[in-house]
XYZ file of C-alpha atoms in Angstrom:
618
model
C -1.856 -33.546 -29.692
C -4.077 -33.883 -32.776
C -7.635 -32.554 -32.961
C -9.193 -36.034 -32.781
C -7.411 -36.756 -29.471
C -8.255 -33.267 -28.200
C -11.982 -33.575 -28.963
C -12.082 -37.002 -27.345
C -10.473 -35.649 -24.186
C -12.124 -32.219 -23.792
C -15.667 -30.988 -24.376
C -17.549 -27.705 -23.910
C -14.455 -25.579 -24.467
C -15.208 -21.876 -24.073
C -13.118 -18.774 -23.460
C -13.576 -17.284 -19.986
C -10.902 -14.598 -19.937
C -7.322 -13.521 -20.424
C -4.519 -13.783 -17.902
C -1.054 -12.331 -17.694
C 0.280 -15.254 -19.711
C -2.394 -15.879 -22.346
C -6.003 -16.758 -23.184
C -7.969 -18.845 -20.672
C -10.615 -21.462 -21.518
C -12.905 -23.629 -19.429
C -13.436 -27.225 -20.556
C -14.722 -30.557 -19.290
C -11.998 -33.212 -19.045
C -13.688 -36.506 -19.890
C -11.006 -38.719 -18.364
C -10.728 -36.758 -15.117
C -14.506 -36.213 -15.126
C -14.155 -32.635 -13.944
C -13.911 -29.106 -15.265
C -10.430 -27.803 -15.973
C -8.816 -24.621 -17.238
C -6.933 -24.633 -20.538
C -4.457 -21.770 -20.578
C -3.070 -20.838 -23.983
C 0.440 -19.567 -23.354
C 1.996 -16.560 -25.009
C 4.938 -17.766 -27.182
C 7.650 -15.876 -25.286
C 10.097 -18.778 -24.936
C 11.123 -21.966 -26.669
C 8.852 -24.989 -26.459
C 11.459 -26.990 -24.501
C 11.852 -24.221 -21.912
C 8.099 -23.862 -21.443
C 7.725 -27.633 -21.119
C 10.473 -27.767 -18.478
C 8.862 -24.951 -16.510
C 5.404 -26.531 -16.706
C 6.933 -29.781 -15.433
C 8.001 -27.840 -12.341
C 4.470 -26.486 -11.900
C 3.031 -30.012 -12.254
C 5.066 -31.134 -9.258
C 3.621 -28.440 -6.998
C 1.230 -29.758 -4.359
C -0.430 -27.215 -2.086
C -3.996 -26.735 -0.919
C -3.970 -23.064 -1.996
C -2.671 -23.714 -5.540
C -4.531 -25.162 -8.525
C -3.143 -28.519 -9.619
C -1.440 -28.410 -13.039
C -2.143 -31.645 -14.902
C -0.712 -31.458 -18.384
C 1.148 -29.607 -21.106
C -0.121 -29.958 -24.650
C 0.294 -28.467 -28.119
C -2.503 -27.971 -30.644
C -2.183 -26.314 -34.039
C 1.168 -24.864 -33.021
C -0.225 -23.321 -29.798
C 0.881 -24.362 -26.300
C -1.590 -24.965 -23.453
C -1.436 -25.927 -19.804
C -4.221 -27.915 -18.161
C -5.037 -27.154 -14.536
C -7.815 -27.165 -11.932
C -10.871 -25.037 -12.520
C -11.574 -23.079 -9.331
C -15.275 -22.593 -8.701
C -15.543 -19.233 -6.977
C -14.803 -15.560 -7.543
C -11.652 -13.500 -7.390
C -10.812 -10.577 -5.118
C -11.190 -8.247 -8.099
C -14.918 -9.040 -7.941
C -14.920 -8.137 -4.236
C -13.219 -4.857 -5.129
C -15.615 -3.999 -7.963
C -18.681 -4.809 -5.892
C -17.394 -2.898 -2.859
C -17.712 -5.987 -0.675
C -16.211 -5.613 2.799
C -14.106 -8.219 4.567
C -14.232 -8.630 8.318
C -10.978 -8.751 10.251
C -11.035 -12.475 10.987
C -11.481 -13.303 7.291
C -8.792 -10.839 6.276
C -6.288 -12.393 8.687
C -7.254 -15.882 7.515
C -6.646 -15.008 3.845
C -3.385 -13.235 4.651
C -2.209 -16.278 6.538
C -3.156 -18.577 3.667
C -1.271 -16.349 1.221
C 1.821 -16.447 3.444
C 1.621 -20.246 3.640
C 1.472 -20.702 -0.116
C 4.200 -18.102 -0.742
C 6.484 -19.784 1.779
C 5.905 -23.065 -0.093
C 6.717 -21.495 -3.481
C 9.705 -19.506 -2.290
C 11.359 -22.545 -0.712
C 11.143 -24.715 -3.824
C 14.302 -25.624 -5.710
C 14.479 -23.692 -7.960
C 12.790 -20.800 -6.160
C 9.389 -19.924 -7.654
C 8.363 -16.259 -7.703
C 4.753 -15.689 -8.782
C 5.482 -12.095 -9.920
C 1.878 -11.145 -10.764
C -0.085 -11.216 -7.504
C -3.146 -8.960 -7.725
C -6.858 -9.151 -6.831
C -7.708 -10.892 -10.114
C -5.231 -13.704 -9.392
C -6.495 -14.598 -5.924
C -9.602 -16.754 -6.119
C -11.919 -17.396 -3.178
C -13.378 -20.880 -3.498
C -16.707 -22.157 -2.228
C -15.136 -23.133 1.106
C -13.985 -19.542 1.632
C -10.289 -20.320 1.121
C -7.905 -18.599 -1.265
C -6.383 -20.123 -4.389
C -3.431 -18.368 -6.045
C -3.690 -18.626 -9.836
C -2.114 -17.417 -13.100
C 1.613 -17.918 -12.623
C 3.937 -16.272 -15.092
C 5.208 -19.159 -17.177
C 8.801 -17.958 -16.762
C 9.274 -18.580 -13.070
C 12.901 -19.452 -12.478
C 14.256 -16.064 -11.408
C 14.567 -15.164 -15.086
C 14.923 -11.386 -15.292
C 12.533 -11.303 -18.266
C 9.812 -13.041 -16.233
C 8.495 -9.766 -14.859
C 7.856 -8.449 -18.380
C 5.557 -11.297 -19.387
C 2.814 -10.357 -16.982
C 2.865 -7.757 -14.256
C 0.414 -5.141 -13.001
C 1.997 -1.755 -12.377
C -0.401 -0.897 -9.520
C 0.380 -4.090 -7.623
C 3.959 -4.979 -8.536
C 6.830 -3.882 -6.302
C 8.870 -0.781 -7.197
C 11.916 -2.929 -7.998
C 9.914 -5.212 -10.310
C 8.494 -2.197 -12.148
C 11.987 -0.706 -12.519
C 13.344 -3.989 -13.844
C 10.496 -4.455 -16.314
C 10.827 -0.904 -17.626
C 14.603 -1.268 -17.988
C 14.210 -4.490 -19.997
C 11.481 -3.027 -22.188
C 13.698 -0.009 -22.963
C 16.728 -2.175 -23.690
C 18.657 -0.954 -20.658
C 20.755 -2.896 -18.167
C 19.241 -4.236 -14.947
C 22.400 -4.482 -12.826
C 21.657 -3.595 -9.227
C 17.923 -4.280 -9.545
C 16.936 -7.413 -7.617
C 13.489 -9.003 -7.785
C 13.046 -11.787 -5.251
C 10.465 -13.223 -2.816
C 10.025 -9.817 -1.184
C 8.384 -8.611 -4.385
C 5.589 -11.180 -3.941
C 5.213 -10.008 -0.327
C 4.774 -6.413 -1.547
C 2.171 -7.447 -4.155
C 0.212 -9.419 -1.560
C 0.038 -6.376 0.725
C -0.882 -4.105 -2.207
C -3.739 -6.462 -3.102
C -5.199 -6.322 0.402
C -4.598 -2.565 0.494
C -6.994 -2.299 -2.449
C -9.583 -4.587 -0.876
C -9.460 -2.738 2.476
C -9.604 0.795 1.079
C -11.576 0.194 -2.112
C -8.910 2.072 -4.086
C -6.196 0.783 -6.395
C -2.725 1.538 -4.973
C -0.490 3.936 -6.886
C 2.746 2.216 -5.878
C 6.339 3.465 -5.525
C 5.727 4.837 -2.022
C 2.960 7.237 -3.046
C 0.209 5.492 -1.106
C -0.877 6.751 2.285
C -0.036 4.179 4.994
C -3.081 2.237 6.175
C -2.233 2.911 9.830
C -2.643 6.654 9.144
C -6.133 6.301 7.659
C -8.993 7.079 10.063
C -12.167 4.996 10.365
C -10.843 1.761 8.848
C -12.625 -1.063 10.739
C -9.438 -3.011 11.469
C -6.979 -3.169 14.339
C -3.835 -1.037 14.195
C -1.708 -4.196 14.294
C -3.015 -5.610 11.024
C -2.775 -2.222 9.289
C 0.832 -1.794 10.419
C 1.626 -5.322 9.244
C 0.362 -4.524 5.746
C 2.220 -1.196 5.743
C 5.465 -3.019 6.559
C 4.881 -5.623 3.846
C 4.211 -2.828 1.322
C 7.307 -0.745 2.152
C 8.893 0.692 -1.035
C 12.366 -0.466 0.054
C 12.637 -4.303 0.096
C 14.922 -4.129 3.159
C 12.073 -2.572 5.172
C 9.584 -5.352 4.350
C 9.256 -8.808 5.840
C 12.259 -10.628 4.410
C 10.392 -13.842 3.678
C 6.903 -15.306 3.852
C 7.643 -17.263 7.056
C 8.400 -14.028 8.900
C 5.119 -12.514 7.715
C 3.241 -15.740 8.474
C 4.455 -15.687 12.074
C 2.970 -12.230 12.482
C -0.354 -13.170 10.869
C -0.680 -16.151 13.198
C -0.554 -13.791 16.168
C -2.919 -11.397 14.401
C -5.431 -14.178 13.879
C -5.738 -14.585 17.618
C -5.918 -10.822 17.968
C -8.745 -10.727 15.405
C -10.763 -13.178 17.480
C -10.288 -11.004 20.543
C -11.070 -7.882 18.495
C -14.542 -9.227 17.638
C -15.173 -10.149 21.245
C -14.010 -6.751 22.410
C -16.382 -4.931 20.009
C -19.391 -6.754 21.449
C -18.162 -6.280 24.987
C -17.731 -2.538 24.453
C -21.389 -2.168 23.407
C -22.559 -3.975 26.551
C -20.253 -2.117 28.905
C -21.389 1.297 27.650
C -24.775 0.654 29.277
C -23.425 -0.241 32.688
C -21.974 3.114 33.727
C -18.641 4.640 34.501
C -17.696 2.308 37.340
C -18.233 -0.868 35.335
C -16.421 0.639 32.352
C -13.371 1.359 34.483
C -13.493 -2.123 35.980
C -13.940 -3.740 32.575
C -11.076 -1.810 31.039
C -8.828 -2.788 33.940
C -9.716 -6.456 33.433
C -9.077 -6.211 29.708
C -5.704 -4.570 30.252
C -4.721 -7.174 32.811
C -5.902 -9.933 30.499
C -3.990 -8.435 27.611
C -0.840 -8.264 29.714
C -1.261 -11.937 30.625
C -1.720 -12.870 26.979
C 1.283 -10.781 25.934
C 3.437 -12.389 28.597
C 2.400 -15.876 27.476
C 3.122 -14.970 23.847
C 6.521 -13.522 24.748
C 7.505 -16.570 26.793
C 6.464 -18.905 23.973
C 8.398 -16.925 21.376
C 11.477 -16.852 23.590
C 11.207 -20.594 24.266
C 10.950 -21.362 20.538
C 13.980 -19.202 19.736
C 16.041 -20.664 22.597
C 15.285 -24.238 21.529
C 16.252 -23.432 17.946
C 19.474 -21.812 19.188
C 20.375 -24.786 21.363
C 19.629 -27.201 18.529
C 20.927 -25.400 15.436
C 23.162 -22.663 16.844
C 23.181 -19.010 15.809
C 21.521 -19.530 12.425
C 20.030 -16.785 10.287
C 16.549 -17.968 11.284
C 17.397 -17.584 14.985
C 18.838 -14.120 14.319
C 15.793 -13.077 12.275
C 13.311 -14.205 14.931
C 15.395 -12.633 17.701
C 15.678 -9.282 15.902
C 11.953 -9.309 15.159
C 11.127 -9.889 18.817
C 13.520 -7.185 20.022
C 12.125 -4.683 17.501
C 8.473 -5.479 18.196
C 6.569 -2.554 19.704
C 4.050 -5.133 20.943
C 6.468 -6.537 23.555
C 8.742 -3.529 24.108
C 7.378 -2.502 27.521
C 7.110 -6.070 28.731
C 10.684 -6.925 27.682
C 12.050 -4.112 29.845
C 10.635 -5.919 32.883
C 11.857 -9.339 31.735
C 15.616 -8.739 32.103
C 16.628 -12.393 31.808
C 14.795 -12.844 28.492
C 15.962 -9.491 27.111
C 19.616 -10.142 27.954
C 19.489 -13.639 26.471
C 17.940 -12.349 23.227
C 20.763 -9.814 22.882
C 23.318 -12.545 23.583
C 21.918 -14.792 20.824
C 21.907 -11.864 18.415
C 25.492 -11.089 19.425
C 26.567 -14.687 18.739
C 25.080 -14.514 15.232
C 26.967 -11.294 14.471
C 30.163 -12.797 15.878
C 29.913 -15.889 13.692
C 29.160 -13.635 10.720
C 32.463 -11.882 11.569
C 30.725 -8.581 12.318
C 32.861 -8.277 15.452
C 32.282 -4.601 16.226
C 28.515 -5.033 16.068
C 28.728 -8.237 18.109
C 30.686 -6.419 20.826
C 28.072 -3.659 21.059
C 25.188 -6.136 21.301
C 26.904 -8.302 23.911
C 27.699 -5.144 25.903
C 23.946 -4.500 26.061
C 23.330 -8.054 27.256
C 26.009 -7.710 29.931
C 24.692 -4.320 31.070
C 21.130 -5.676 31.415
C 22.417 -8.740 33.306
C 24.369 -6.562 35.743
C 21.532 -4.083 36.330
C 18.999 -6.874 36.706
C 21.273 -8.799 39.037
C 21.102 -11.993 36.979
C 23.120 -15.074 37.927
C 26.914 -14.930 37.909
C 27.075 -17.658 35.273
C 24.959 -15.530 32.925
C 27.086 -12.443 33.510
C 30.283 -14.426 32.929
C 28.908 -15.934 29.733
C 27.959 -12.519 28.328
C 31.315 -11.107 29.435
C 33.086 -13.878 27.516
C 31.136 -13.083 24.356
C 31.671 -9.343 24.724
C 35.400 -9.602 25.419
C 36.108 -12.037 22.592
C 34.299 -9.757 20.125
C 36.336 -6.757 21.302
C 39.475 -8.868 20.975
C 38.688 -9.756 17.370
C 38.366 -6.060 16.535
C 41.826 -5.550 18.036
C 40.390 -3.405 20.853
C 42.550 -4.766 23.650
C 41.602 -1.945 26.044
C 37.859 -2.689 25.937
C 38.509 -6.423 26.180
C 40.671 -5.839 29.257
C 37.973 -3.669 30.866
C 35.468 -6.489 30.554
C 38.022 -8.974 31.865
C 38.652 -6.768 34.895
C 35.059 -7.238 36.062
C 35.363 -11.039 36.177
C 38.912 -11.951 37.222
C 37.811 -15.259 38.760
C 36.186 -16.630 35.610
C 38.481 -19.590 34.882
C 40.130 -19.459 31.481
C 38.589 -16.152 30.406
C 41.860 -14.212 30.288
C 43.602 -16.928 28.252
C 40.627 -17.249 25.905
C 40.603 -13.511 25.209
C 44.366 -13.567 24.689
C 43.829 -16.265 22.066
C 41.332 -14.040 20.267
C 43.716 -11.091 20.372
C 46.518 -13.252 19.004
C 44.293 -14.507 16.185
C 43.264 -10.972 15.202
C 46.967 -10.022 15.147
C 47.932 -13.027 13.021
C 50.005 -14.682 15.772
C 48.588 -18.166 15.207
C 51.232 -20.065 17.226
C 50.264 -18.003 20.284
C 46.636 -18.946 19.682
C 47.507 -22.628 20.013
C 49.419 -22.020 23.237
C 46.531 -20.063 24.795
C 44.025 -22.674 23.636
C 45.871 -25.423 25.490
C 45.712 -23.324 28.672
C 41.983 -22.669 28.275
C 41.146 -26.330 27.730
C 43.191 -27.203 30.804
C 41.726 -24.607 33.198
C 38.254 -23.492 32.020
C 35.096 -25.083 33.433
C 32.772 -23.604 30.812
C 32.218 -26.209 28.053
C 30.953 -23.536 25.656
C 34.206 -21.612 26.088
C 36.225 -24.780 25.531
C 34.333 -25.580 22.322
C 34.817 -22.006 21.070
C 38.567 -22.041 21.755
C 38.903 -25.398 19.956
C 37.296 -23.827 16.890
C 39.726 -20.918 17.009
C 42.686 -23.256 17.491
C 41.602 -25.377 14.508
C 41.427 -22.225 12.378
C 44.837 -21.046 13.614
C 46.471 -24.409 12.856
C 44.977 -24.336 9.357
C 46.480 -20.855 8.842
C 49.849 -22.375 9.753
C 49.249 -25.223 7.237
C 49.352 -27.694 10.122
C 46.526 -29.808 8.753
C 46.804 -32.714 11.183
C 46.921 -30.366 14.166
C 43.852 -28.567 12.849
C 42.026 -31.889 12.459
C 42.936 -32.831 16.053
C 41.421 -29.579 17.347
C 38.270 -30.152 15.254
C 37.889 -33.554 16.888
C 38.160 -31.919 20.304
C 35.299 -29.529 19.488
C 32.888 -32.440 19.727
C 34.199 -33.408 23.158
C 32.632 -30.199 24.490
C 29.784 -29.528 22.056
C 27.833 -32.503 20.724
C 24.885 -30.403 19.560
C 23.877 -30.102 15.915
C 25.574 -26.700 15.866
C 28.858 -28.225 17.079
C 28.702 -31.027 14.521
C 27.872 -28.515 11.781
C 30.894 -26.394 12.659
C 33.140 -29.454 12.697
C 31.848 -30.542 9.267
C 32.560 -27.083 7.838
C 36.094 -27.038 9.253
C 36.870 -30.582 8.048
C 35.664 -29.599 4.578
C 38.087 -26.670 4.506
C 40.999 -29.046 5.185
C 40.371 -31.008 1.993
C 41.474 -34.561 1.337
C 41.610 -36.926 3.287
C 38.987 -35.368 5.577
C 35.924 -35.545 3.323
C 34.753 -38.744 4.998
C 34.926 -36.942 8.352
C 32.546 -34.326 6.908
C 30.048 -37.065 6.042
C 30.423 -38.661 9.477
C 29.654 -35.358 11.211
C 26.615 -34.730 9.000
C 25.325 -38.265 9.647
C 25.198 -37.488 13.365
C 23.256 -34.233 12.962
C 19.693 -34.763 14.136
C 17.984 -31.901 12.278
C 19.599 -31.272 8.905
C 19.674 -27.751 7.475
C 20.401 -26.488 3.956
C 24.032 -25.914 4.999
C 24.397 -29.519 6.170
C 23.154 -30.906 2.854
C 25.551 -28.571 1.050
C 28.507 -29.807 3.123
C 27.534 -33.409 2.360
C 27.158 -32.644 -1.346
C 30.524 -30.881 -1.469
C 32.322 -33.776 0.269
C 30.713 -36.313 -2.075
C 31.611 -34.210 -5.114
C 35.254 -33.973 -4.022
C 35.264 -37.752 -3.502
C 34.060 -38.249 -7.096
C 30.604 -39.475 -6.035
C 28.775 -37.080 -8.356
C 25.377 -38.773 -8.559
C 25.134 -38.939 -4.759
C 26.250 -35.311 -4.554
C 23.423 -34.294 -6.893
C 20.970 -36.197 -4.720
C 22.035 -34.156 -1.666
C 21.829 -30.875 -3.603
C 18.281 -31.689 -4.676
C 17.262 -31.859 -1.006
C 18.233 -28.243 -0.367
C 15.399 -25.742 -0.040
C 16.515 -22.202 0.690
C 16.132 -18.592 -0.394
C 19.645 -17.682 0.783
C 21.409 -16.325 -2.307
C 24.857 -17.230 -0.969
C 23.860 -20.864 -0.518
C 22.037 -20.945 -3.864
C 25.131 -19.751 -5.729
C 27.183 -22.502 -4.056
C 24.505 -25.125 -4.717
C 24.326 -24.338 -8.437
C 28.123 -24.271 -8.718
C 28.434 -27.785 -7.266
C 25.474 -28.921 -9.343
C 27.284 -27.697 -12.449
C 30.462 -29.603 -11.569
C 28.470 -32.779 -10.821
C 26.614 -32.651 -14.143
C 29.867 -31.901 -15.974
C 31.569 -34.941 -14.484
C 28.720 -37.303 -15.378
C 28.622 -35.934 -18.919
C 25.368 -33.927 -18.926
C 26.744 -30.755 -20.510
C 23.349 -29.080 -21.028
C 22.384 -29.369 -17.356
C 25.890 -28.293 -16.316
C 25.636 -25.150 -18.455
C 22.217 -24.322 -17.025
C 23.486 -24.728 -13.434
C 26.561 -22.625 -14.181
C 24.382 -19.818 -15.562
C 22.224 -19.871 -12.437
C 25.322 -19.838 -10.207
C 26.560 -16.748 -12.055
C 23.161 -15.058 -11.685
C 23.006 -15.729 -7.935
C 26.620 -14.659 -7.456
C 25.972 -11.363 -9.269
C 23.372 -10.535 -6.608
C 25.777 -10.935 -3.681
C 27.054 -7.888 -1.836
C 30.796 -7.208 -1.693
C 30.846 -8.399 1.931
C 29.131 -11.669 0.982
C 31.578 -12.235 -1.863
C 34.499 -11.645 0.470
C 33.208 -14.356 2.818
C 32.730 -16.751 -0.131
C 36.372 -16.621 -1.135
C 37.068 -18.982 -3.997
C 33.476 -19.236 -5.188
C 33.975 -16.755 -8.033
C 37.021 -18.702 -9.216
C 35.119 -22.013 -9.069
C 32.240 -20.625 -11.109
C 34.668 -19.008 -13.573
C 36.600 -22.258 -14.051
C 33.359 -24.141 -14.655
C 32.187 -21.574 -17.187
C 35.545 -21.682 -18.994
C 35.423 -25.481 -19.334
C 31.853 -25.353 -20.658
C 32.640 -22.772 -23.331
């Protein structure tokens, strides 16, 4: 842009500050007829890279983000053009010692979680990496606006060096930044969405206490501070989000958002309770006792309603999508919640079912020993609570099959001995034992018996899956395909179709069209479903369509992201876009490097695929 064009577009340009990424100006945009912010970017990367990253920011649309309008160059300097937010930042609140009531605090926390969930589920994932009081604006409507992104946003390890605040950044981000600045390696240091969660909690820690956090686990937990005018629940939530170890925090913004939504209702009751307490104190001991009793009874009613709603939501998701990570996460959160712990002990049916769903997730993740322990808990609760025979038999089936896959025939037999009349159970467990021992022909024989005698459709679907896997181990591709087709006779849910698609994909040609057919019948598509479709299309040579499916995937799962970028690289390579293929290959390598050894073992072949792609591109 030349100066004549600039002066005819912008007027009243004046510097209003400096951000983590450069100098900030306010100006009036004559065409838009509104004030905007011109942000002069620090020249840390090439012009083409900065333009590509700004293009990503321009496509963001969220009520708690400023809109980015343009990218321009003037006299060799690079600027972004974005909304001017009329309001003040939380740093001003901190400096002026302004207090925030609980309802407002919960509202802002919830808004932050909403915008972080939006950013973290983009493709590519966007990590803000510099959340602090000065980068959270409060507009004239009293809502937050998250500003001042680092310009390098695409999980680039150097992004954290461009702009971070040591008092508010997570311990892992600080370690990574210091390692890069000192020219050291950063292997084993992962900065992901949990770092933004930490910084959000650290920001509100400062606003609540009036003190800047020290970081790295040196700060006193909020829940241990006396006289803070907030409920214990919200203080514990912030303590969890600010845990030094990323594994101890909320694992994503959706998880934290779910908690803030419950806290918002609690905050409304907290204000009511404060007023009520002042009135009751005048009425005497008898009325106090009566009032407290009513409150406790009311709280129990509310807790029970909340628990039932949470359980219903999880059960519906399980029935629709199967034992997904999201179901496991929500189940584990509910089981670990101190809020519902006492109530769950009296709700045996819900408690047992939650354990069973968690056990199914661990089983499908091939953590058989852990699955067996969890299902044992479900079965024990069902037996002590005298739940229905069908429930007990279902939990016994899960428990015994998990024991069988660990090779623990004794424990599997003990479970079987309790339910000798459960049709097909003994044969189904024998199939699992045979599979764990590598006797795949015996698996097929047992599977035929189960399908012929069992009444439980879930058991029949499960044994068809195992038979399909056993036939594939024997290189009997057609037999495996037949068993996959039989899965859908007993399980026509999205989870059943998803499993069938995955198994068909593993068989290779000519079953790629069967993968697409299964995915077409799935009612609620997940990231995995789009990946299966993309893979089948890629193997069929339909590279443009494969890319289209990959672009629909929004996930923070590193395993999936490494697979997505690998297929994206192959698609771009085949259509002749070498630059995009190289970029996707590099991202696939970065994601793969972050996988644990167990994750790599379950992604057999992925390393070879990425390596082959990289070798061709060299």
